[in-house]
Amino acid sequence: KKIKCLTVIDERSAAFFALGIAQQTGSPVALVCTSGSAPLNYAPAIAEAYYQKIPLLVLTGDRPPEWIDQEDGQTIRQPSMFFNYIKASFTLPTDQSHPDDLWFTERVASEAVNIAMRSSNRGPVHINFPMREPLYGDTGLNDKEIKNIQLVAAQNKLSPESEKDLIKEWNKAKKRMIICGMGQPDKKVKILLKELAKDSSTIIMSETTSNMADEQFVCNIDGYFERLTDTDKKELAPELLVTFGGPVTTKKFKAYLRKQKPLYHWRLSPDGSHTDTYQSLTRILPVEAQELFSLLAKAKQSAKQGYAGRVRKIANEALTDLIKYSKQIPFSDLKVFTHIWKYLPDDSIVHLGNSTPIRYANLMDRVAGKETSYFGNRGVSGIDGTMSTAAGAAYASGKITTLIVGDLAFMYDLNALWNSNLPGNLRIIVINNGGGGIFRIIDSRTTPLLEKYFEATHFMKLEPFVKAFGIPYNSAYDEESLKDGLNGLYKRNEISDSKPMVLEVFTPRMDNTEALLGYFKFLKR
């Protein structure tokens, strides 16, 4: 009776909706579907959950084993079908007639939840349910008390010898950089990072989806990097690099650190994984961030080196230049994002689509006082399910949740609007620039195959699709209509029984690239 059941017709959308709920609650969400191709539609969201370490319980109905590969309806090979992207997979007995079958099923139920919720390594778990006919009818409730096997929580600790070695290496380095990857908001870790940022030899680099914004941190890594001179790149390369959290988006900065390798690279990996993004790994620290940063906060501060101050100065100049530059450019994606950033409500949630929305977001200033949380499907970085995930997050959080998404990603997940559980606190801003704008920014913009095979250009307006689902719609074509649209989007921040809202913003496909690349040139003037 404590389980809340929701029906979402499209399996792919349902899986991402569940992902958004689990992302916000931190609790496992169960996906239930029939056999055959139905569970295959879960695969994109399961892969995303695996790399974001989000707990999902994937419960798939199945046909009896004797009928698999016998050309009978809705039969495929389902056991371990997600084996590359799950923490564990189980298949239950077809019949529950023997006491050992019941014992096995009880044990699997506990084990599946415990694995999905393992503190250092959460993720999706699959349970396959083969069933014989008759499939329909009420079997009645089992009054038997179900045994729950509890997994006792435990954490890895640094040994006293390891603590001494780390502090010695930390104090030895004069240029220290901590990169915050994708993660949930964590006030305790943020407080510790603010303490570390007081040291002039330590700089904190914060990705948008790391949820670690502060005035003392560099929160616009891409803008900072584009402003660096060749001399800066050599002189400001870190001697000691500390990384934690999930993936980072900024491609050029990753390439830069792979070239300008630090002497030491510590990777915080509570599960012990050897993630060597920057090809310079020297230490795996199998502990939580709070433990390491508590230790480092107690270490003596270095002599005044001015390293952090110099890095922050360049980053702040990039933000100042963004304001200046955005005032002199025509209506474009970049200008739209600078406006959106002014309207985002305090204490709200923002979901960023792939691929250009999250990259534009990484150029923006994130005011720490707003306490806005940022998320994106950057575990796999796919086009799938961005709208469904944001809808699930809005449903679970109850906060105003804004999805900023491109036209192709919106159309790719259109069935997200075909969901009777859509909450009124969801706001969707679609940047319609007539195709995959990312391909005009990256190196592929010079290929003659760009428009047909990469960019997928189109001339579609999304209004008919949105209205077909009965969702309130508005559009913007210039600065004035954009301001009106954003005002309308957020004029009622209270949570009500109303429907979500969609604002479609049309930008010039051919001008967007020039505006963005022009900003990078402006930074180097």
XYZ file of C-alpha atoms in Angstrom:
525
model
C 0.000 0.000 0.000
C 2.996 2.312 0.408
C 3.924 1.932 -3.268
C 2.643 4.678 -5.559
C 1.920 3.355 -9.060
C 2.016 5.631 -12.115
C 1.135 4.670 -15.676
C 3.251 6.054 -18.518
C 2.385 4.505 -21.869
C 5.633 5.007 -23.814
C 8.306 2.741 -22.254
C 11.285 4.873 -23.297
C 9.676 7.999 -21.852
C 8.566 6.087 -18.739
C 12.137 4.994 -18.017
C 13.486 8.550 -18.233
C 10.559 9.829 -16.142
C 11.572 7.298 -13.478
C 15.187 8.439 -13.845
C 14.164 12.027 -13.073
C 12.227 10.938 -9.976
C 15.095 8.816 -8.636
C 17.560 11.613 -9.412
C 15.676 14.003 -7.146
C 14.638 11.628 -4.349
C 17.735 9.445 -4.139
C 15.399 6.471 -3.669
C 14.957 3.539 -6.066
C 12.131 3.748 -8.580
C 10.737 0.559 -10.112
C 10.014 0.202 -13.828
C 7.468 -2.476 -14.729
C 6.721 -3.651 -18.273
C 5.775 -6.691 -20.340
C 8.066 -8.898 -22.429
C 9.559 -8.686 -25.918
C 10.579 -5.318 -27.341
C 8.989 -3.393 -24.454
C 11.974 -3.706 -22.080
C 14.407 -2.870 -24.901
C 12.916 0.632 -24.853
C 14.215 1.002 -21.300
C 17.826 0.618 -22.447
C 18.753 4.302 -23.064
C 17.550 5.390 -19.606
C 19.169 2.363 -17.943
C 22.523 3.264 -19.532
C 22.132 6.869 -18.350
C 21.246 5.702 -14.833
C 24.276 3.390 -14.813
C 26.732 6.187 -15.579
C 24.991 8.703 -13.314
C 24.768 6.089 -10.526
C 21.008 6.520 -10.109
C 19.032 3.649 -8.513
C 16.409 2.004 -10.739
C 14.737 -1.387 -10.296
C 13.914 -2.772 -13.744
C 11.157 -5.379 -13.419
C 10.431 -7.094 -16.744
C 7.688 -9.611 -17.388
C 8.837 -12.582 -19.460
C 7.532 -15.741 -21.144
C 8.397 -19.171 -19.691
C 11.904 -20.355 -20.665
C 10.618 -23.297 -22.692
C 8.925 -20.925 -25.170
C 11.922 -18.704 -25.916
C 13.094 -18.988 -29.583
C 10.038 -21.081 -30.457
C 8.430 -18.450 -32.712
C 5.771 -17.707 -30.133
C 4.470 -14.182 -29.500
C 6.465 -11.593 -27.595
C 9.382 -13.899 -26.784
C 13.015 -12.782 -26.843
C 16.069 -13.623 -24.734
C 15.558 -11.413 -21.699
C 17.786 -12.701 -18.860
C 20.773 -10.344 -18.497
C 19.571 -8.362 -21.539
C 21.030 -5.129 -20.069
C 24.222 -6.812 -18.814
C 26.602 -4.004 -19.879
C 24.650 -1.258 -18.072
C 23.359 -2.749 -14.830
C 24.837 -3.492 -11.432
C 23.201 -6.932 -11.251
C 20.629 -9.114 -13.043
C 18.330 -11.798 -11.639
C 15.713 -14.156 -13.119
C 13.081 -15.463 -10.733
C 11.667 -19.015 -10.759
C 8.761 -19.503 -13.129
C 6.732 -21.250 -10.431
C 6.786 -20.484 -6.724
C 5.598 -23.912 -5.577
C 8.677 -25.032 -3.651
C 9.708 -23.356 -0.350
C 13.223 -22.825 -1.757
C 11.718 -20.814 -4.628
C 10.079 -18.471 -2.148
C 13.294 -18.225 -0.122
C 15.261 -17.430 -3.306
C 12.755 -14.782 -4.378
C 12.838 -13.072 -0.982
C 16.614 -13.047 -1.012
C 16.742 -11.617 -4.554
C 14.291 -8.850 -3.614
C 16.526 -7.687 -0.760
C 19.723 -8.107 -2.748
C 18.399 -6.135 -5.710
C 17.393 -3.142 -3.569
C 20.637 -3.276 -1.577
C 22.776 -3.326 -4.731
C 20.789 -0.489 -6.328
C 21.257 1.609 -3.180
C 24.892 0.710 -2.383
C 26.258 4.016 -1.103
C 29.479 4.083 -3.104
C 28.147 2.583 -6.318
C 24.402 3.024 -6.900
C 22.713 2.127 -10.143
C 20.076 0.095 -12.009
C 19.308 -3.553 -11.192
C 17.268 -5.904 -13.415
C 14.841 -8.589 -12.215
C 13.226 -10.778 -14.879
C 9.830 -12.396 -14.131
C 9.001 -15.423 -16.357
C 5.264 -16.208 -16.081
C 2.973 -18.901 -17.386
C -0.620 -18.379 -18.386
C -3.187 -17.505 -17.204
C -1.663 -14.030 -16.856
C -4.788 -12.125 -15.814
C -6.825 -12.194 -12.644
C -6.280 -11.438 -8.985
C -4.025 -13.907 -7.223
C -4.788 -12.401 -3.835
C -2.377 -10.921 -1.328
C 0.209 -13.029 0.432
C -0.140 -12.388 4.152
C 3.243 -13.934 4.853
C 5.712 -11.554 6.487
C 8.425 -10.752 3.967
C 11.980 -10.977 5.253
C 14.095 -7.889 4.584
C 17.861 -8.461 4.524
C 19.531 -5.194 5.489
C 22.894 -4.135 4.126
C 24.755 -2.408 6.956
C 26.194 0.930 5.888
C 29.971 1.271 6.011
C 32.477 3.775 4.645
C 36.106 3.493 3.623
C 38.511 5.545 5.743
C 41.977 6.849 5.007
C 44.671 5.312 7.165
C 46.834 7.652 9.304
C 49.813 6.888 7.041
C 47.810 7.784 3.917
C 46.641 11.032 5.517
C 50.249 12.051 6.194
C 51.302 11.232 2.622
C 48.407 13.198 1.131
C 48.959 16.277 3.295
C 52.673 16.212 2.476
C 51.975 16.066 -1.280
C 49.218 18.715 -0.953
C 51.514 21.155 0.849
C 54.321 20.519 -1.636
C 52.244 21.725 -4.610
C 52.028 25.486 -5.206
C 49.319 25.360 -7.884
C 46.394 23.162 -6.872
C 43.182 22.705 -8.844
C 40.026 20.887 -7.769
C 37.557 20.061 -10.570
C 33.960 19.389 -9.497
C 32.228 16.999 -11.902
C 28.535 16.225 -12.253
C 26.832 15.593 -8.916
C 23.987 16.299 -6.537
C 23.929 19.473 -4.396
C 25.930 18.861 -1.201
C 26.091 21.743 1.288
C 28.715 20.090 3.506
C 31.133 19.508 0.626
C 30.519 23.028 -0.673
C 31.382 24.550 2.727
C 34.637 22.590 2.807
C 35.516 23.695 -0.737
C 34.886 27.323 0.242
C 37.342 26.846 3.097
C 39.940 25.400 0.721
C 39.357 28.282 -1.717
C 40.692 30.707 0.928
C 44.158 29.331 0.184
C 45.722 31.403 -2.597
C 47.342 28.282 -4.060
C 44.027 26.446 -4.512
C 41.398 27.073 -7.186
C 38.020 25.349 -7.426
C 36.707 24.714 -10.968
C 32.963 24.072 -10.987
C 30.942 22.583 -13.843
C 27.314 23.682 -14.168
C 25.976 20.210 -13.305
C 28.357 19.849 -10.336
C 25.999 22.058 -8.274
C 28.980 23.613 -6.473
C 28.684 27.282 -7.442
C 30.278 30.007 -5.316
C 31.763 33.447 -5.879
C 35.219 32.099 -5.024
C 34.976 29.283 -7.571
C 35.433 29.405 -11.340
C 31.965 28.514 -12.646
C 32.486 29.458 -16.304
C 35.293 27.088 -17.255
C 34.807 27.433 -21.022
C 34.853 31.237 -20.927
C 37.905 31.171 -18.652
C 39.763 28.824 -20.975
C 38.990 30.824 -24.127
C 40.456 33.936 -22.502
C 43.794 32.274 -21.648
C 46.859 33.275 -23.641
C 49.443 30.643 -24.576
C 51.604 31.944 -21.740
C 48.672 31.682 -19.300
C 48.042 28.094 -20.328
C 51.566 27.103 -19.357
C 51.863 29.211 -16.231
C 48.416 28.393 -14.819
C 48.482 24.641 -15.438
C 48.053 22.901 -12.068
C 50.798 20.945 -10.367
C 48.255 18.962 -8.363
C 44.833 18.079 -9.775
C 42.003 16.699 -7.627
C 38.858 15.461 -9.379
C 35.571 14.173 -8.001
C 31.997 13.641 -9.152
C 30.809 12.534 -12.576
C 31.758 13.637 -16.108
C 32.611 17.203 -17.111
C 31.336 18.682 -20.369
C 34.053 21.118 -21.361
C 35.958 19.383 -24.158
C 38.724 21.948 -24.760
C 39.626 22.207 -21.086
C 39.896 18.422 -20.822
C 42.184 18.383 -23.882
C 44.268 21.187 -22.351
C 44.864 19.276 -19.103
C 45.763 16.135 -21.037
C 48.463 18.162 -22.758
C 49.611 20.196 -19.754
C 49.713 17.198 -17.435
C 49.844 17.848 -13.674
C 52.601 16.232 -11.607
C 49.956 14.638 -9.394
C 46.369 13.701 -10.077
C 44.153 12.440 -7.254
C 40.847 10.884 -8.233
C 38.140 10.547 -5.589
C 36.513 7.176 -6.358
C 34.515 5.760 -3.431
C 33.960 2.574 -5.465
C 37.650 2.309 -6.379
C 37.166 2.814 -10.135
C 40.264 3.942 -12.066
C 38.794 6.889 -13.966
C 41.701 8.643 -15.704
C 39.972 11.357 -17.747
C 43.094 13.544 -17.884
C 45.622 10.735 -18.529
C 47.665 11.737 -15.496
C 46.266 9.624 -12.648
C 48.653 9.051 -9.733
C 46.357 8.230 -6.781
C 42.919 6.600 -6.380
C 41.244 7.748 -3.165
C 38.409 5.294 -2.314
C 36.670 7.703 0.080
C 33.857 10.240 -0.050
C 34.669 13.865 -0.912
C 33.728 15.069 2.544
C 36.454 13.006 4.199
C 39.267 14.187 1.907
C 38.280 17.851 1.944
C 37.889 17.808 5.742
C 41.463 16.535 5.946
C 42.825 19.123 3.500
C 40.967 21.958 5.207
C 43.011 21.238 8.338
C 46.318 21.321 6.463
C 48.446 24.432 6.735
C 47.845 27.087 4.120
C 50.581 27.744 1.593
C 52.554 30.918 1.318
C 50.856 33.574 -0.772
C 51.350 32.503 -4.354
C 48.540 34.423 -6.073
C 47.658 31.426 -8.247
C 43.962 31.282 -7.395
C 43.564 35.051 -7.586
C 45.039 35.166 -11.052
C 42.743 32.370 -12.292
C 39.645 34.029 -10.771
C 40.577 37.376 -12.319
C 40.653 35.852 -15.816
C 37.355 34.025 -15.222
C 35.671 37.217 -13.979
C 36.948 39.118 -17.020
C 35.312 36.489 -19.235
C 31.973 37.047 -17.456
C 32.301 40.828 -17.783
C 33.091 40.467 -21.470
C 30.046 38.219 -21.927
C 27.798 41.018 -20.676
C 29.475 43.578 -22.950
C 29.488 41.304 -25.975
C 25.890 40.095 -25.621
C 24.651 43.698 -25.810
C 26.183 44.247 -29.236
C 25.211 41.037 -31.032
C 21.971 40.294 -32.894
C 19.313 37.895 -31.632
C 20.961 34.460 -31.388
C 21.331 31.415 -29.155
C 23.982 33.123 -27.019
C 21.851 36.231 -26.500
C 18.837 34.062 -25.641
C 20.785 32.246 -22.918
C 21.957 35.492 -21.309
C 18.282 36.512 -21.039
C 17.081 33.145 -19.744
C 19.678 33.262 -16.980
C 18.171 36.480 -15.616
C 14.710 34.922 -15.267
C 15.491 31.567 -13.645
C 13.663 31.528 -10.272
C 15.479 31.164 -6.963
C 15.543 27.687 -5.421
C 14.475 26.066 -8.676
C 15.735 23.176 -10.804
C 17.184 23.518 -14.302
C 17.564 20.582 -16.691
C 19.909 21.168 -19.615
C 19.541 19.335 -22.915
C 22.332 17.935 -25.042
C 24.330 19.229 -26.782
C 24.390 23.038 -27.132
C 22.233 24.015 -24.110
C 24.669 22.624 -21.555
C 27.613 24.207 -23.381
C 25.992 27.643 -23.398
C 25.154 27.177 -19.723
C 28.848 26.616 -18.987
C 29.534 30.166 -20.195
C 27.024 31.762 -17.830
C 27.417 33.150 -14.327
C 25.757 31.041 -11.644
C 24.872 33.329 -8.752
C 25.452 31.295 -5.600
C 22.635 33.067 -3.740
C 19.998 31.689 -6.111
C 20.520 28.110 -4.895
C 19.468 26.822 -8.300
C 20.263 23.163 -9.034
C 21.401 22.042 -12.488
C 21.042 18.612 -14.052
C 21.471 16.960 -17.443
C 21.665 13.516 -18.998
C 25.450 13.689 -19.223
C 26.154 10.135 -18.112
C 25.833 8.999 -21.732
C 25.224 12.488 -23.234
C 22.518 11.184 -25.550
C 19.617 12.974 -27.190
C 17.131 10.582 -25.576
C 14.691 11.402 -22.820
C 15.668 14.932 -21.812
C 12.061 16.112 -21.531
C 10.897 12.949 -19.751
C 13.737 13.197 -17.221
C 12.925 16.837 -16.476
C 9.248 15.920 -16.088
C 10.157 13.210 -13.573
C 12.349 15.654 -11.660
C 9.536 18.216 -11.552
C 7.069 15.571 -10.394
C 9.354 14.395 -7.571
C 10.723 17.747 -6.382
C 7.633 19.953 -6.447
C 9.948 22.864 -7.373
C 9.759 25.012 -10.483
C 11.718 22.926 -12.988
C 12.948 24.467 -16.228
C 14.077 22.353 -19.159
C 16.217 24.190 -21.719
C 16.357 21.986 -24.793
C 17.038 22.100 -28.524
C 14.446 21.441 -31.207
C 15.746 18.005 -32.221
C 15.956 16.703 -28.661
C 12.449 18.044 -28.010
C 11.023 16.220 -31.038
C 12.958 13.084 -30.170
C 11.159 12.907 -26.807
C 7.782 14.259 -27.898
C 5.922 11.421 -26.181
C 7.029 12.913 -22.873
C 4.007 15.206 -23.293
C 1.812 12.095 -23.607
C 2.031 11.554 -19.858
C -0.952 12.025 -17.555
C 1.414 12.705 -14.639
C 2.942 15.912 -16.041
C 3.102 18.461 -13.200
C 2.216 22.150 -13.446
C 5.637 23.206 -12.131
C 7.395 22.113 -15.369
C 8.593 24.845 -17.769
C 10.043 23.931 -21.156
C 12.119 26.374 -23.217
C 12.811 25.023 -26.724
C 15.545 26.715 -28.739
C 14.458 26.130 -32.333
C 17.421 26.937 -34.554
C 16.363 24.635 -37.368
C 18.623 21.656 -36.646
C 21.475 20.277 -34.576
C 23.295 23.519 -33.827
C 26.185 21.753 -32.095
C 27.538 20.589 -35.450
C 28.135 24.186 -36.560
C 30.210 24.816 -33.438
C 32.495 21.791 -33.425
C 34.991 20.784 -36.124
C 32.344 19.210 -38.399
C 31.171 22.664 -39.535
C 33.651 22.573 -42.446
C 32.404 19.342 -44.014
C 30.208 19.564 -47.160
C 28.041 16.834 -45.611
C 27.092 19.053 -42.664
C 23.499 20.029 -43.440
C 22.177 16.721 -44.741
C 23.990 14.141 -42.623
C 24.983 15.889 -39.386
C 22.879 18.961 -38.707
C 19.530 17.445 -39.814
C 18.121 20.816 -40.862
C 14.365 21.343 -40.837
C 11.753 24.094 -41.017
C 9.248 22.738 -38.517
C 7.409 24.770 -35.904
C 6.522 22.901 -32.747
C 3.270 24.682 -31.875
C 0.924 22.085 -33.480
C 2.615 19.229 -31.617
C 2.483 20.985 -28.256
C -1.149 22.018 -28.635
C -2.104 18.501 -29.730
C -1.261 17.419 -26.182
C -3.224 20.339 -24.696
C -0.118 22.084 -23.315
C -0.073 25.925 -23.089
C 2.301 27.347 -25.716
C 4.025 30.650 -26.479
C 6.762 31.687 -28.900
C 9.525 34.287 -29.252
C 11.345 35.665 -32.295
C 13.280 38.629 -30.861
C 14.370 40.190 -27.576
C 11.042 41.815 -26.739
C 8.956 38.720 -27.428
C 11.518 36.647 -25.499
C 11.195 38.861 -22.438
C 7.400 38.663 -22.689
C 7.582 34.896 -23.063
C 9.891 34.468 -20.062
C 7.697 36.750 -17.956
C 4.695 34.628 -18.885
C 6.601 31.440 -18.145
C 7.441 32.448 -14.588
C 4.624 34.812 -13.636
C 3.139 32.100 -11.436
C 5.924 30.427 -9.495
C 3.505 28.850 -7.051
C 2.799 25.138 -7.454
C -0.752 24.602 -8.631
C -2.894 22.098 -10.498
C -2.140 23.895 -13.753
C -0.417 22.350 -16.760
C 3.223 22.766 -17.721
C 4.127 25.486 -20.221
C 6.228 25.531 -23.392
C 8.084 28.537 -24.810
C 9.516 28.037 -28.304
C 12.324 30.480 -29.159
C 13.268 30.823 -32.821
C 16.897 31.773 -33.522
C 18.738 32.216 -36.861
C 20.513 28.954 -37.709
C 23.311 30.537 -39.755
C 24.042 33.380 -37.307
C 24.290 31.411 -34.067
C 27.744 30.014 -34.775
C 29.141 33.428 -35.702
C 27.782 34.906 -32.478
C 29.384 32.232 -30.297
C 32.721 32.142 -32.095
C 32.669 35.934 -32.069
C 32.507 35.831 -28.264
C 35.597 33.624 -28.139
C 37.426 36.111 -30.399
C 36.171 38.976 -28.234
C 37.750 37.309 -25.187
C 41.151 37.259 -26.860
C 41.184 40.875 -28.022
